[in-house]
Amino acid sequence: MQEQAYEAIRGGSDTLIIAPTAGGKSEAALIPVLDDILKTGAKGVACLYLSPLKALINDQEERIATFCRPTGLSLAKWHGDVPKGERGWNPDDAPQFLLITPESLEVLLHEHGPVAALTHLRYVIVDELHAFVESERGVHLRILLDRLDRIAAAPVQRIGLSATVGNPEEVLAWLSGGRGSRRLVAVPAPATEKKFRFVIEPDPGRRIDALAGLVSGKKALVFVNSRSTAESILQEAAGRIKNLHIHHSSVAPAKKREAAEASHGAGGACIICTSTLELGIDIGDLDIVVQVGPPDSVSSFLQRMGRSGRRDQSAFVAWLLADPKELLTSCAVIECAREKRIEPLRPPEKPWNVLVQQIFLHVLSASRAGRGTIVRDLLSLFVFSHFSVEDVDRLLSSLVSAGYLSADGEMLVLGPEAERVFGRSNYRELYSVIPGGGEYRVVTPDGEVVGSLDARFAHRTEPGNFTLGGATWSVVKCDESHNLVVVVPGGHNKGISRVFWSAGGEAALSPVICGAVQRIIARGGTDLPLSETDAEALREAIGAFPASIGEQGLFVRKERGHAGPEVVVYSFAGSRINQVLALLLRGALGRGRVRYDDYRVRVFGAGKAGVAEHVADALHKIPALPPGEASAFLPLPAPDPWKFARTLTEEQFRAMVSTDYYCTADVLQALARTPVVVLHGEEPGPGAGA
């Protein structure tokens, strides 16, 4: 893999390097870049290393320095945790390597001194590229790459590093943007033995006992699917597991460093973690990875499994599950991984939210800008190339009408509403598309950072005690003006509230996993080697679904539910798609209530006689709905997850969420090519007790 990457990069191609965790991706990118810089010299910054996480930059700094120091090359890092006095450099002393996040790069590009060092930039390495592609941070990243081409003397060669993705050629095309030659480097890893163990335990207390038995005396990562679950398990396992730590996005950096350092020490160490440790942060050699409940994607599972099985050891994943249904899902995940069925990554198609940010930044950087210049510059960017002149012009007009921009003829400046909403700290809010205000920083009276809390949790009327990062805290003050919660160590004699976060909770299963579940049900089992106990649990899970479900299609059946008759559509599409399907069904039927989960849509009150056929008929008709009519059935979500959404008109906001949040067109196309089958005979369904 490193040999092929060397040939591709030194040959001048934009390159995407795909390899599992600890597969040598960083070295594959660094060696040819270092080779070129050492042979030809460098003025200013020659290579940018872009990362999605500050923690990953901190972790990679020493790794890259190991290459740079012996060769006399310098490096620096620039992100929000680096003291302001340590950011920047003298004009003649710029580092050859600069490690930075996209948001900090946006800040740097607006500082005239440091940006001059980028005029001779030759390479950009984007680490963990898959973490960017589907998000608005990815849109922002692609804009930054285009702007770097304009700053540098020649097009900057792009190198992406990624874990396995389902559509690597498309991701590479997105990274490169059609500028010239591009190469995909994806050398299959040699087949190695994988060991799995399933532990099914319905009782939460006994699950913690089982976890303690699995990790005792071992180096272990315990992956969970939400921060709240991580905190809960840490609280319940405290005192029962030695050298226990936690790692997630809302834990203080010092706590995360402590966890990573523990994994390198002697003896056993256990880290309860979320997806933050899927990425390339070095946590040393592991004895076991524990997955609590099924992961939401095959990609995540591969990343997590890749954390074990190094140094010629077999990968060992223990699955700690609550019920047979979770076993069914877990078997589907493993089958997908074995068959290399991995989720494709789809960049946003209508990023109106980011378009607003870029308009504001364009006007801010120039103090005032001509309307025509703004339109031309923005439409020349790859991510906005499918927008029309009329789209951008209408957006500019609506921003002027709302007071976000002020017009002086053809010239535009930031208006009073933009100053009111975004003007604090020299418009710092404009440099990132990550929404603020959703979390409060938690600090002690001495200024020690404890972590962060969800705003809703911080605003509780009776704060009491809560646990965060393995310690108990009591709220002294909630400062809404600065998004700050001041805490002191809490006592243990009062009730302790379970901390929660609104965003980043339990995620929906991917359609790839759900499709594999459908195939296992249709076959009546799996060929994975299971113990007799596990095989019996799997049969129980399969038996909860209709016996006549096939490997493809939507299966519609009238069932006797707890609250009366209902129609169940077994779709196996994942709850993100099933949400849209449920809303479209409700709109097409014109009556009834709907509920959905990862595997099915349930319709209540749709009638009595021939009701299953009535629902099936609606499913046949939905794909023929005009896009505007289909979109009207989908309620507008709250704008909070989109930082600049409140600046958009309802029409613009609806176009964005219909395309990139609901993915309406994709759902309609999938429904048009999926057969609909009515299963006759009313039976009690798995939802009868729900």
XYZ file of C-alpha atoms in Angstrom:
690
model
C 0.000 0.000 0.000
C 2.814 2.427 0.857
C 4.629 1.582 -2.388
C 1.519 2.303 -4.474
C 0.859 5.519 -2.559
C 4.444 6.662 -3.194
C 4.051 6.121 -6.938
C 0.687 7.918 -7.041
C 1.726 10.936 -4.965
C 5.159 11.440 -6.543
C 3.444 11.088 -9.912
C 1.369 14.173 -9.106
C -2.052 12.545 -8.722
C -4.673 13.487 -6.193
C -4.728 10.332 -4.102
C -7.133 8.565 -1.770
C -5.433 5.995 0.477
C -7.794 3.492 2.076
C -6.605 1.128 4.767
C -7.894 -0.161 8.109
C -6.883 1.275 11.462
C -3.120 0.919 12.048
C -2.665 0.076 8.374
C 0.131 2.612 7.801
C -1.891 5.314 6.008
C -0.078 8.231 7.669
C 3.340 6.939 6.639
C 2.062 6.242 3.128
C 1.256 9.949 2.745
C 4.180 11.402 4.696
C 7.068 9.555 3.041
C 6.526 10.782 -0.559
C 5.735 14.311 0.651
C 8.882 14.435 2.794
C 10.871 12.991 -0.096
C 9.759 15.802 -2.408
C 10.361 18.577 0.135
C 13.854 17.288 0.958
C 14.798 16.986 -2.713
C 13.418 20.321 -3.920
C 13.365 22.527 -0.815
C 10.467 24.497 0.591
C 9.610 28.136 1.093
C 6.930 28.640 3.697
C 4.382 25.946 4.488
C 4.789 23.060 2.051
C 2.202 20.663 3.481
C -1.017 21.112 5.426
C -2.253 18.208 7.530
C -6.013 18.678 8.021
C -7.773 16.685 10.730
C -11.366 16.509 12.006
C -10.281 16.473 15.673
C -7.946 18.588 17.764
C -7.170 15.460 19.794
C -6.080 13.639 16.644
C -3.736 16.508 15.766
C -2.227 16.375 19.245
C -1.788 12.626 18.894
C -0.267 12.797 15.404
C 2.091 15.674 16.201
C 4.746 13.440 17.760
C 4.312 10.819 15.055
C 4.967 13.348 12.282
C 7.766 14.992 14.288
C 9.540 11.624 14.357
C 9.894 11.941 10.578
C 10.626 15.673 10.525
C 13.232 16.085 13.276
C 15.997 13.887 11.797
C 15.630 15.626 8.430
C 15.661 19.177 9.771
C 12.087 19.965 8.760
C 9.832 21.883 11.139
C 6.191 21.492 12.036
C 3.589 23.387 14.020
C -0.021 22.907 15.046
C -2.797 25.469 15.007
C -6.158 24.888 16.658
C -8.343 26.274 19.430
C -6.471 24.557 22.265
C -3.112 26.007 21.185
C -2.421 29.265 23.100
C -2.852 32.278 20.847
C 0.748 33.358 21.399
C 1.984 30.047 20.005
C -0.001 30.335 16.772
C 1.718 31.982 13.855
C 5.377 32.506 12.968
C 7.908 35.027 11.756
C 7.704 35.720 7.999
C 10.982 33.885 7.285
C 10.432 31.047 9.738
C 7.215 29.315 8.675
C 6.986 25.574 9.403
C 7.200 23.157 6.484
C 4.341 21.121 7.996
C 1.262 22.702 9.574
C -1.282 20.564 11.460
C -4.688 22.245 11.578
C -8.484 21.785 11.661
C -10.711 23.207 8.893
C -12.170 25.806 11.263
C -8.724 27.038 12.300
C -7.639 27.097 8.651
C -10.596 29.397 7.944
C -9.314 31.732 10.663
C -5.763 31.565 9.307
C -6.927 32.481 5.795
C -8.279 35.758 7.166
C -4.977 36.714 8.820
C -2.756 38.483 6.290
C 0.581 37.616 7.913
C 0.310 33.816 8.278
C -1.603 33.321 5.015
C 1.392 34.631 3.050
C 3.259 31.459 4.055
C 0.776 29.382 2.030
C 1.701 30.842 -1.357
C 4.132 27.964 -1.972
C 1.887 25.239 -0.538
C 2.210 21.962 -2.441
C 0.303 19.291 -0.506
C -2.793 18.920 1.639
C -3.224 15.690 3.593
C -6.786 15.195 4.855
C -6.827 12.597 7.625
C -9.963 10.543 8.375
C -11.600 11.883 5.203
C -14.670 9.693 5.719
C -15.491 11.699 8.871
C -16.006 14.807 6.701
C -17.739 13.713 3.503
C -21.398 13.552 4.537
C -21.400 16.596 6.827
C -21.448 20.351 6.316
C -17.896 20.367 7.680
C -17.067 18.402 4.544
C -18.655 21.090 2.372
C -16.594 23.686 4.238
C -13.457 21.565 3.783
C -13.955 21.363 0.012
C -14.359 25.147 -0.154
C -11.103 25.579 1.743
C -9.298 23.253 -0.676
C -10.488 25.332 -3.643
C -9.410 28.544 -1.927
C -5.960 27.098 -1.233
C -5.569 26.518 -4.983
C -6.177 30.245 -5.510
C -3.649 31.257 -2.850
C -0.863 28.876 -3.905
C 1.297 29.347 -6.968
C 0.004 26.075 -8.471
C -2.847 23.634 -7.754
C -2.258 21.965 -4.392
C -2.038 18.186 -4.535
C -4.719 16.543 -2.383
C -4.160 13.354 -0.400
C -7.035 11.766 1.515
C -6.637 9.110 4.196
C -9.661 7.020 5.060
C -10.998 3.851 6.523
C -12.957 1.544 4.260
C -15.921 3.208 2.492
C -18.549 1.776 0.191
C -17.928 4.115 -2.779
C -14.218 5.033 -2.794
C -14.080 6.195 -6.422
C -16.901 8.684 -5.812
C -15.249 9.949 -2.634
C -11.976 10.428 -4.509
C -13.790 12.333 -7.285
C -15.375 14.563 -4.623
C -11.965 15.224 -3.051
C -10.251 15.971 -6.365
C -13.071 17.888 -8.037
C -12.067 16.923 -11.565
C -8.858 18.981 -11.561
C -6.565 16.381 -13.108
C -5.246 12.867 -12.553
C -6.345 10.955 -9.486
C -5.443 7.577 -8.016
C -7.165 5.277 -5.566
C -4.824 3.239 -3.379
C -6.790 0.491 -1.663
C -4.748 -2.662 -1.155
C -6.862 -5.393 0.490
C -5.581 -6.373 3.906
C -4.521 -10.006 4.171
C -7.199 -12.268 5.610
C -6.728 -12.815 9.315
C -8.613 -14.744 11.945
C -11.366 -12.841 13.744
C -12.742 -14.035 17.068
C -16.211 -13.117 18.303
C -18.048 -13.837 21.508
C -21.682 -12.980 22.197
C -23.003 -12.318 25.691
C -26.785 -11.828 25.863
C -27.953 -10.502 29.219
C -31.302 -8.716 29.669
C -30.563 -7.555 33.227
C -28.534 -4.284 33.268
C -26.750 -5.118 36.518
C -25.655 -8.540 35.294
C -24.496 -6.946 32.015
C -22.033 -4.861 34.054
C -20.920 -8.061 35.826
C -20.373 -9.658 32.426
C -18.440 -6.610 31.221
C -16.176 -6.755 34.281
C -15.460 -10.413 33.568
C -14.646 -9.733 29.905
C -12.133 -6.922 30.521
C -10.552 -7.985 33.808
C -6.761 -7.682 33.590
C -6.916 -6.808 29.890
C -6.262 -3.768 27.714
C -9.792 -3.081 26.518
C -11.877 -0.573 24.599
C -15.606 -0.698 25.344
C -17.538 0.972 22.519
C -21.016 2.371 23.152
C -23.286 4.291 20.807
C -23.873 7.482 22.823
C -22.216 9.736 25.396
C -25.076 9.191 27.851
C -24.552 5.421 27.716
C -20.816 5.868 28.236
C -21.400 7.975 31.358
C -23.996 5.537 32.684
C -21.745 2.494 32.259
C -18.805 4.321 33.820
C -20.921 5.191 36.858
C -22.250 1.635 37.224
C -18.850 -0.029 36.678
C -16.876 2.252 39.020
C -15.162 0.142 41.675
C -15.865 -3.071 39.772
C -13.348 -2.592 36.966
C -9.778 -1.553 37.731
C -8.050 1.288 35.882
C -11.337 2.455 34.346
C -11.485 5.523 32.076
C -13.856 7.331 29.704
C -13.390 9.011 26.318
C -16.038 10.972 24.400
C -16.446 14.382 22.807
C -17.830 16.106 25.929
C -15.088 14.948 28.313
C -12.322 17.436 29.136
C -9.135 17.083 27.036
C -7.119 16.230 30.155
C -9.425 13.282 30.888
C -9.090 12.019 27.328
C -5.299 12.259 27.514
C -5.398 10.378 30.803
C -7.408 7.590 29.170
C -5.025 7.309 26.207
C -1.980 7.268 28.505
C -3.533 4.513 30.635
C -3.812 2.304 27.561
C -0.039 2.496 27.099
C 0.806 1.662 30.721
C 1.570 -1.684 32.289
C -1.249 -4.015 33.283
C -4.902 -3.875 32.382
C -6.818 -0.723 31.439
C -10.390 -0.260 30.272
C -11.713 2.772 28.353
C -15.455 3.290 27.895
C -15.703 5.250 24.640
C -17.865 6.441 21.771
C -16.864 6.892 18.128
C -14.118 9.345 19.206
C -11.757 6.370 19.491
C -12.742 4.942 16.110
C -10.369 7.460 14.555
C -6.600 7.194 14.440
C -5.726 8.254 17.997
C -2.995 5.914 19.257
C -4.195 3.741 22.123
C -1.578 0.995 21.802
C -2.119 -2.748 21.533
C -5.413 -4.113 22.820
C -6.450 -7.526 24.078
C -10.150 -7.080 23.449
C -12.746 -4.735 21.967
C -16.191 -4.871 23.576
C -19.192 -3.650 21.584
C -22.163 -2.751 23.812
C -25.187 -3.217 21.570
C -24.788 -3.309 17.774
C -22.977 -0.383 16.087
C -25.033 1.744 13.705
C -22.862 1.144 10.625
C -20.570 -1.471 9.126
C -17.931 1.228 8.689
C -17.927 1.940 12.445
C -17.665 -1.755 13.221
C -14.652 -2.188 10.951
C -12.958 0.800 12.583
C -13.670 -0.557 16.048
C -12.652 -4.119 15.269
C -9.456 -2.766 13.694
C -8.396 -1.461 17.091
C -7.579 -5.032 18.147
C -5.707 -7.797 16.374
C -2.360 -6.043 16.011
C 1.127 -7.528 16.334
C 0.046 -10.810 14.694
C -2.755 -11.351 17.216
C -6.291 -12.260 16.181
C -8.872 -9.510 16.402
C -11.188 -10.258 19.323
C -14.584 -8.553 19.640
C -16.986 -9.392 22.436
C -20.599 -8.302 21.912
C -22.495 -7.366 25.074
C -26.166 -7.522 24.081
C -29.487 -6.938 25.820
C -31.710 -9.343 23.856
C -31.905 -11.743 20.869
C -32.936 -8.892 18.542
C -29.547 -7.255 19.152
C -27.891 -10.594 18.340
C -29.744 -10.663 14.998
C -28.490 -7.166 14.192
C -24.944 -8.039 15.279
C -24.856 -11.091 13.007
C -26.010 -8.844 10.145
C -23.134 -6.432 10.852
C -20.578 -9.250 10.774
C -22.016 -10.699 7.565
C -21.807 -7.274 5.877
C -18.194 -6.848 6.989
C -17.290 -10.294 5.683
C -18.953 -9.606 2.334
C -17.496 -6.074 2.145
C -20.952 -4.470 2.057
C -20.090 -1.010 3.409
C -22.128 2.175 3.527
C -21.539 4.620 0.644
C -20.810 8.245 1.592
C -22.999 10.971 0.045
C -21.941 14.624 0.253
C -24.716 17.203 0.803
C -26.263 18.347 -2.485
C -27.999 21.572 -1.399
C -25.788 23.161 1.281
C -27.671 26.464 1.521
C -26.518 26.784 5.120
C -22.837 26.804 4.109
C -23.600 29.124 1.191
C -24.831 31.728 3.691
C -21.651 31.344 5.751
C -19.479 31.871 2.697
C -21.426 34.980 1.657
C -20.885 36.488 5.100
C -17.172 35.589 5.078
C -16.737 36.998 1.570
C -18.246 40.333 2.615
C -16.389 40.330 5.949
C -12.959 39.763 4.394
C -13.435 42.570 1.852
C -15.423 44.904 4.169
C -17.722 45.445 1.183
C -18.157 43.408 -1.958
C -19.923 43.741 -5.284
C -22.999 41.591 -5.804
C -21.760 40.242 -9.141
C -18.334 39.417 -7.691
C -19.898 37.424 -4.850
C -22.051 35.417 -7.255
C -19.147 34.636 -9.610
C -16.719 33.688 -6.829
C -19.137 31.399 -5.036
C -20.364 29.611 -8.154
C -16.760 28.901 -9.139
C -16.403 26.712 -6.026
C -16.900 22.977 -6.621
C -19.577 22.489 -3.949
C -21.749 25.318 -5.316
C -21.277 24.612 -9.026
C -24.784 23.115 -9.338
C -26.436 26.242 -7.896
C -27.707 28.783 -10.431
C -26.980 32.498 -10.632
C -30.643 33.038 -9.759
C -30.315 30.852 -6.626
C -27.468 32.943 -5.216
C -28.999 36.231 -6.326
C -32.311 35.413 -4.619
C -30.425 34.446 -1.457
C -28.557 37.770 -1.475
C -31.851 39.634 -1.890
C -33.478 37.764 1.015
C -30.442 38.471 3.247
C -30.712 42.165 2.395
C -34.449 42.159 3.122
C -33.881 40.507 6.512
C -31.142 42.981 7.473
C -28.258 40.491 7.435
C -26.723 42.455 4.545
C -26.993 46.136 3.681
C -26.888 47.316 0.078
C -25.309 50.449 -1.364
C -26.139 50.055 -5.027
C -24.326 46.917 -6.154
C -22.058 46.904 -3.095
C -22.965 44.795 -0.049
C -21.795 45.068 3.571
C -22.729 43.132 6.685
C -25.993 44.481 8.053
C -27.204 45.175 11.594
C -28.870 41.772 11.969
C -25.626 39.956 11.085
C -23.795 42.074 13.638
C -26.423 41.310 16.301
C -26.457 37.553 15.710
C -22.851 36.814 14.682
C -20.844 39.919 15.575
C -19.465 38.901 18.964
C -15.679 38.436 19.210
C -15.001 39.909 15.772
C -17.490 37.618 14.012
C -15.764 34.480 15.317
C -18.995 32.500 14.801
C -18.679 32.853 11.035
C -15.504 30.782 10.780
C -17.244 27.478 11.519
C -20.398 25.722 10.313
C -20.615 23.825 13.615
C -23.648 25.237 15.467
C -22.942 26.846 18.819
C -25.174 27.268 21.843
C -26.142 23.595 22.022
C -23.609 22.826 24.731
C -22.323 24.603 27.819
C -18.705 24.455 28.926
C -18.348 23.078 32.463
C -15.600 24.618 34.628
C -14.663 24.780 38.298
C -14.325 28.134 40.116
C -10.553 27.815 39.527
C -11.052 27.602 35.765
C -10.368 23.870 35.392
C -12.297 22.527 32.387
C -14.457 19.545 33.322
C -16.162 19.001 29.955
C -19.412 20.121 28.336
C -23.140 19.648 28.928
C -26.200 19.795 26.736
C -27.956 23.161 27.081
C -31.233 21.483 28.044
C -29.524 19.557 30.824
C -27.732 22.707 32.026
C -31.070 24.570 32.236
C -32.800 22.095 34.558
C -34.770 23.821 37.299
C -33.243 21.557 39.968
C -29.651 20.888 38.888
C -28.608 18.752 41.879
C -25.619 16.481 41.365
C -24.557 14.834 38.130
C -21.641 12.717 36.950
C -19.356 13.684 34.088
C -16.068 12.048 33.215
C -16.208 9.703 36.188
C -16.634 12.396 38.875
C -19.685 13.808 40.646
C -20.349 17.549 40.344
C -22.766 20.056 41.796
C -23.863 23.169 39.884
C -22.927 26.513 41.442
C -24.041 28.762 38.601
C -25.398 28.508 35.046
C -24.213 31.518 32.999
C -26.429 31.660 29.908
C -24.696 34.715 28.468
C -21.396 32.821 28.159
C -22.739 29.243 27.766
C -20.944 28.322 30.977
C -21.736 26.080 33.956
C -19.645 26.536 37.109
C -19.421 23.412 39.277
C -17.766 22.118 42.425
C -17.167 18.491 43.423
C -20.538 17.084 44.480
C -21.456 14.972 47.456
C -22.780 11.447 47.218
C -25.640 11.839 49.665
C -28.030 13.501 47.203
C -29.769 12.205 44.115
C -27.476 12.056 41.104
C -29.040 12.979 37.765
C -28.143 11.060 34.637
C -26.481 13.434 32.185
C -27.819 13.542 28.624
C -27.122 15.221 25.283
C -29.798 16.081 22.718
C -27.445 15.684 19.748
C -25.427 12.588 18.971
C -27.732 10.148 20.768
C -28.463 6.588 19.739
C -28.161 6.641 15.954
C -30.281 4.892 13.369
C -29.020 1.643 11.907
C -27.743 2.025 8.368
C -29.839 0.644 5.493
C -26.922 -1.682 4.688
C -27.229 -3.387 8.086
C -31.024 -3.485 7.940
C -30.903 -5.101 4.499
C -28.638 -7.807 5.897
C -31.108 -8.398 8.745
C -33.838 -8.924 6.129
C -31.689 -11.474 4.293
C -30.979 -13.417 7.508
C -34.723 -13.505 8.299
C -35.534 -14.657 4.761
C -32.907 -17.439 4.962
C -33.994 -18.400 8.441
C -30.482 -18.120 9.892
C -26.819 -17.317 9.403
C -23.802 -19.389 8.479
C -21.711 -17.690 11.167
C -20.388 -20.232 13.689
C -22.659 -19.786 16.717
C -22.945 -21.742 19.922
C -26.190 -23.659 20.368
C -27.328 -21.087 22.939
C -26.675 -18.211 20.538
C -28.254 -20.103 17.628
C -31.412 -20.605 19.697
C -31.474 -16.874 20.569
C -31.128 -16.043 16.877
C -34.028 -18.348 16.002
C -36.108 -16.561 18.642
C -35.295 -13.161 17.105
C -36.107 -14.371 13.576
C -39.365 -15.893 14.818
C -40.623 -12.448 15.843
C -40.970 -11.549 12.147
C -43.411 -13.013 9.586
C -42.149 -16.286 8.145
C -42.889 -15.269 4.553
C -40.576 -12.240 4.395
C -38.299 -12.443 1.352
C -34.785 -11.120 0.782
C -36.065 -8.030 -1.074
C -39.217 -5.950 -1.022
C -41.681 -4.249 1.278
C -43.948 -6.696 3.091
C -47.327 -5.417 4.284
C -49.430 -7.240 6.869
C -52.442 -6.465 9.032
C -51.681 -7.311 12.658
C -53.449 -7.291 15.994
C -51.692 -4.710 18.100
C -52.141 -3.787 21.748
C -54.359 -0.810 20.849
C -56.272 -2.548 18.074
C -55.665 -3.435 14.411
C -52.636 -1.948 12.695
C -50.874 -2.340 9.368
C -47.165 -3.060 9.508
C -44.865 -2.389 6.573
C -41.679 -4.450 7.003
C -39.228 -2.293 5.089
C -35.804 -2.990 6.680
C -34.556 0.421 5.572
C -33.303 2.028 8.803
C -35.201 4.610 10.812
C -33.900 7.605 8.812
C -35.543 6.285 5.647
C -38.509 4.791 7.513
C -39.229 8.221 9.009
C -39.651 9.641 5.501
C -41.639 6.605 4.368
C -43.961 6.941 7.368
C -44.577 10.646 6.718
C -45.220 10.062 3.014
C -47.595 7.213 3.835
C -49.526 9.364 6.283
C -49.812 12.098 3.658
C -50.831 9.711 0.883
C -53.435 7.944 3.039
C -54.863 11.208 4.328
C -55.688 9.603 7.667
C -54.250 7.523 10.499
C -51.176 7.679 12.683
C -47.749 6.264 11.955
C -44.780 5.040 13.937
C -41.495 3.668 12.711
C -38.247 2.019 13.787
C -35.270 0.607 11.909
C -37.160 -2.371 10.477
C -40.781 -1.323 9.982
C -43.459 1.333 9.656
C -46.677 0.895 11.634
C -49.943 2.493 10.492
C -52.876 2.922 12.910
C -56.452 3.964 12.152
C -56.233 3.567 8.381
C -59.537 1.709 8.156
C -60.862 -1.820 8.640
C -61.746 -3.807 5.536
C -58.935 -4.294 3.007
C -56.671 -2.018 5.017
C -53.406 -3.837 4.141
C -54.256 -3.599 0.434
C -55.094 0.098 0.916
C -51.653 0.759 2.432
C -49.943 -1.279 -0.309
C -51.786 0.751 -2.954
C -50.531 3.975 -1.340
C -46.980 2.596 -1.402
C -47.334 1.978 -5.145
C -48.561 5.530 -5.758
C -46.074 7.451 -3.598
C -43.138 7.256 -6.098
C -45.274 9.056 -8.704
C -45.852 12.055 -6.439
C -44.416 15.316 -7.819
C -41.363 16.314 -5.716
C -43.093 19.432 -4.429
C -46.150 17.482 -3.281
C -44.019 14.816 -1.608
C -41.928 17.477 0.120
C -45.097 19.121 1.462
C -45.882 15.940 3.445
C -42.586 16.309 5.358
C -42.671 18.741 8.295
C -39.877 21.269 8.545
C -37.504 20.284 11.370
C -36.276 22.795 13.931
C -33.512 24.901 12.337
C -31.131 24.598 15.308
C -28.842 21.893 13.835
C -28.030 24.258 10.940
C -26.073 27.249 12.176
C -27.239 29.746 9.544
C -30.653 28.232 8.781
C -32.590 31.077 10.409
C -31.230 33.422 7.722
C -32.900 31.348 4.969
C -36.378 31.762 3.565
C -38.795 28.891 4.164
C -38.473 27.886 0.498
C -34.665 27.710 0.711
C -34.745 25.854 4.036
C -37.301 23.369 2.724
C -35.205 22.693 -0.390
C -32.162 21.996 1.783
C -33.857 19.635 4.262
C -35.843 17.844 1.564
C -32.658 17.043 -0.358
C -30.041 16.499 2.355
C -31.971 15.736 5.571
C -34.950 13.723 4.350
C -33.222 12.654 1.074
C -36.718 12.651 -0.443
C -35.684 11.983 -4.049
C -33.537 8.989 -3.025
C -36.393 7.505 -0.972
C -38.858 7.921 -3.862
C -36.441 6.320 -6.340
C -35.787 3.382 -4.002
C -39.514 2.915 -3.428
C -40.188 2.924 -7.175
C -37.906 -0.071 -7.748
C -38.910 -2.059 -4.632
C -41.688 -4.647 -4.946
C -44.583 -4.411 -2.493
C -46.015 -7.691 -1.195
C -49.191 -8.070 0.892
C -49.027 -10.890 3.436
C -52.555 -12.200 4.052
C -53.904 -13.344 7.382
C -54.094 -11.120 10.445
C -51.698 -12.190 13.182
C -50.388 -10.842 16.474
C -47.256 -8.909 15.615
C -44.067 -8.072 17.482
C -45.567 -4.647 18.140
C -48.558 -6.083 20.025
C -47.087 -5.228 23.387
C -45.575 -1.928 22.346
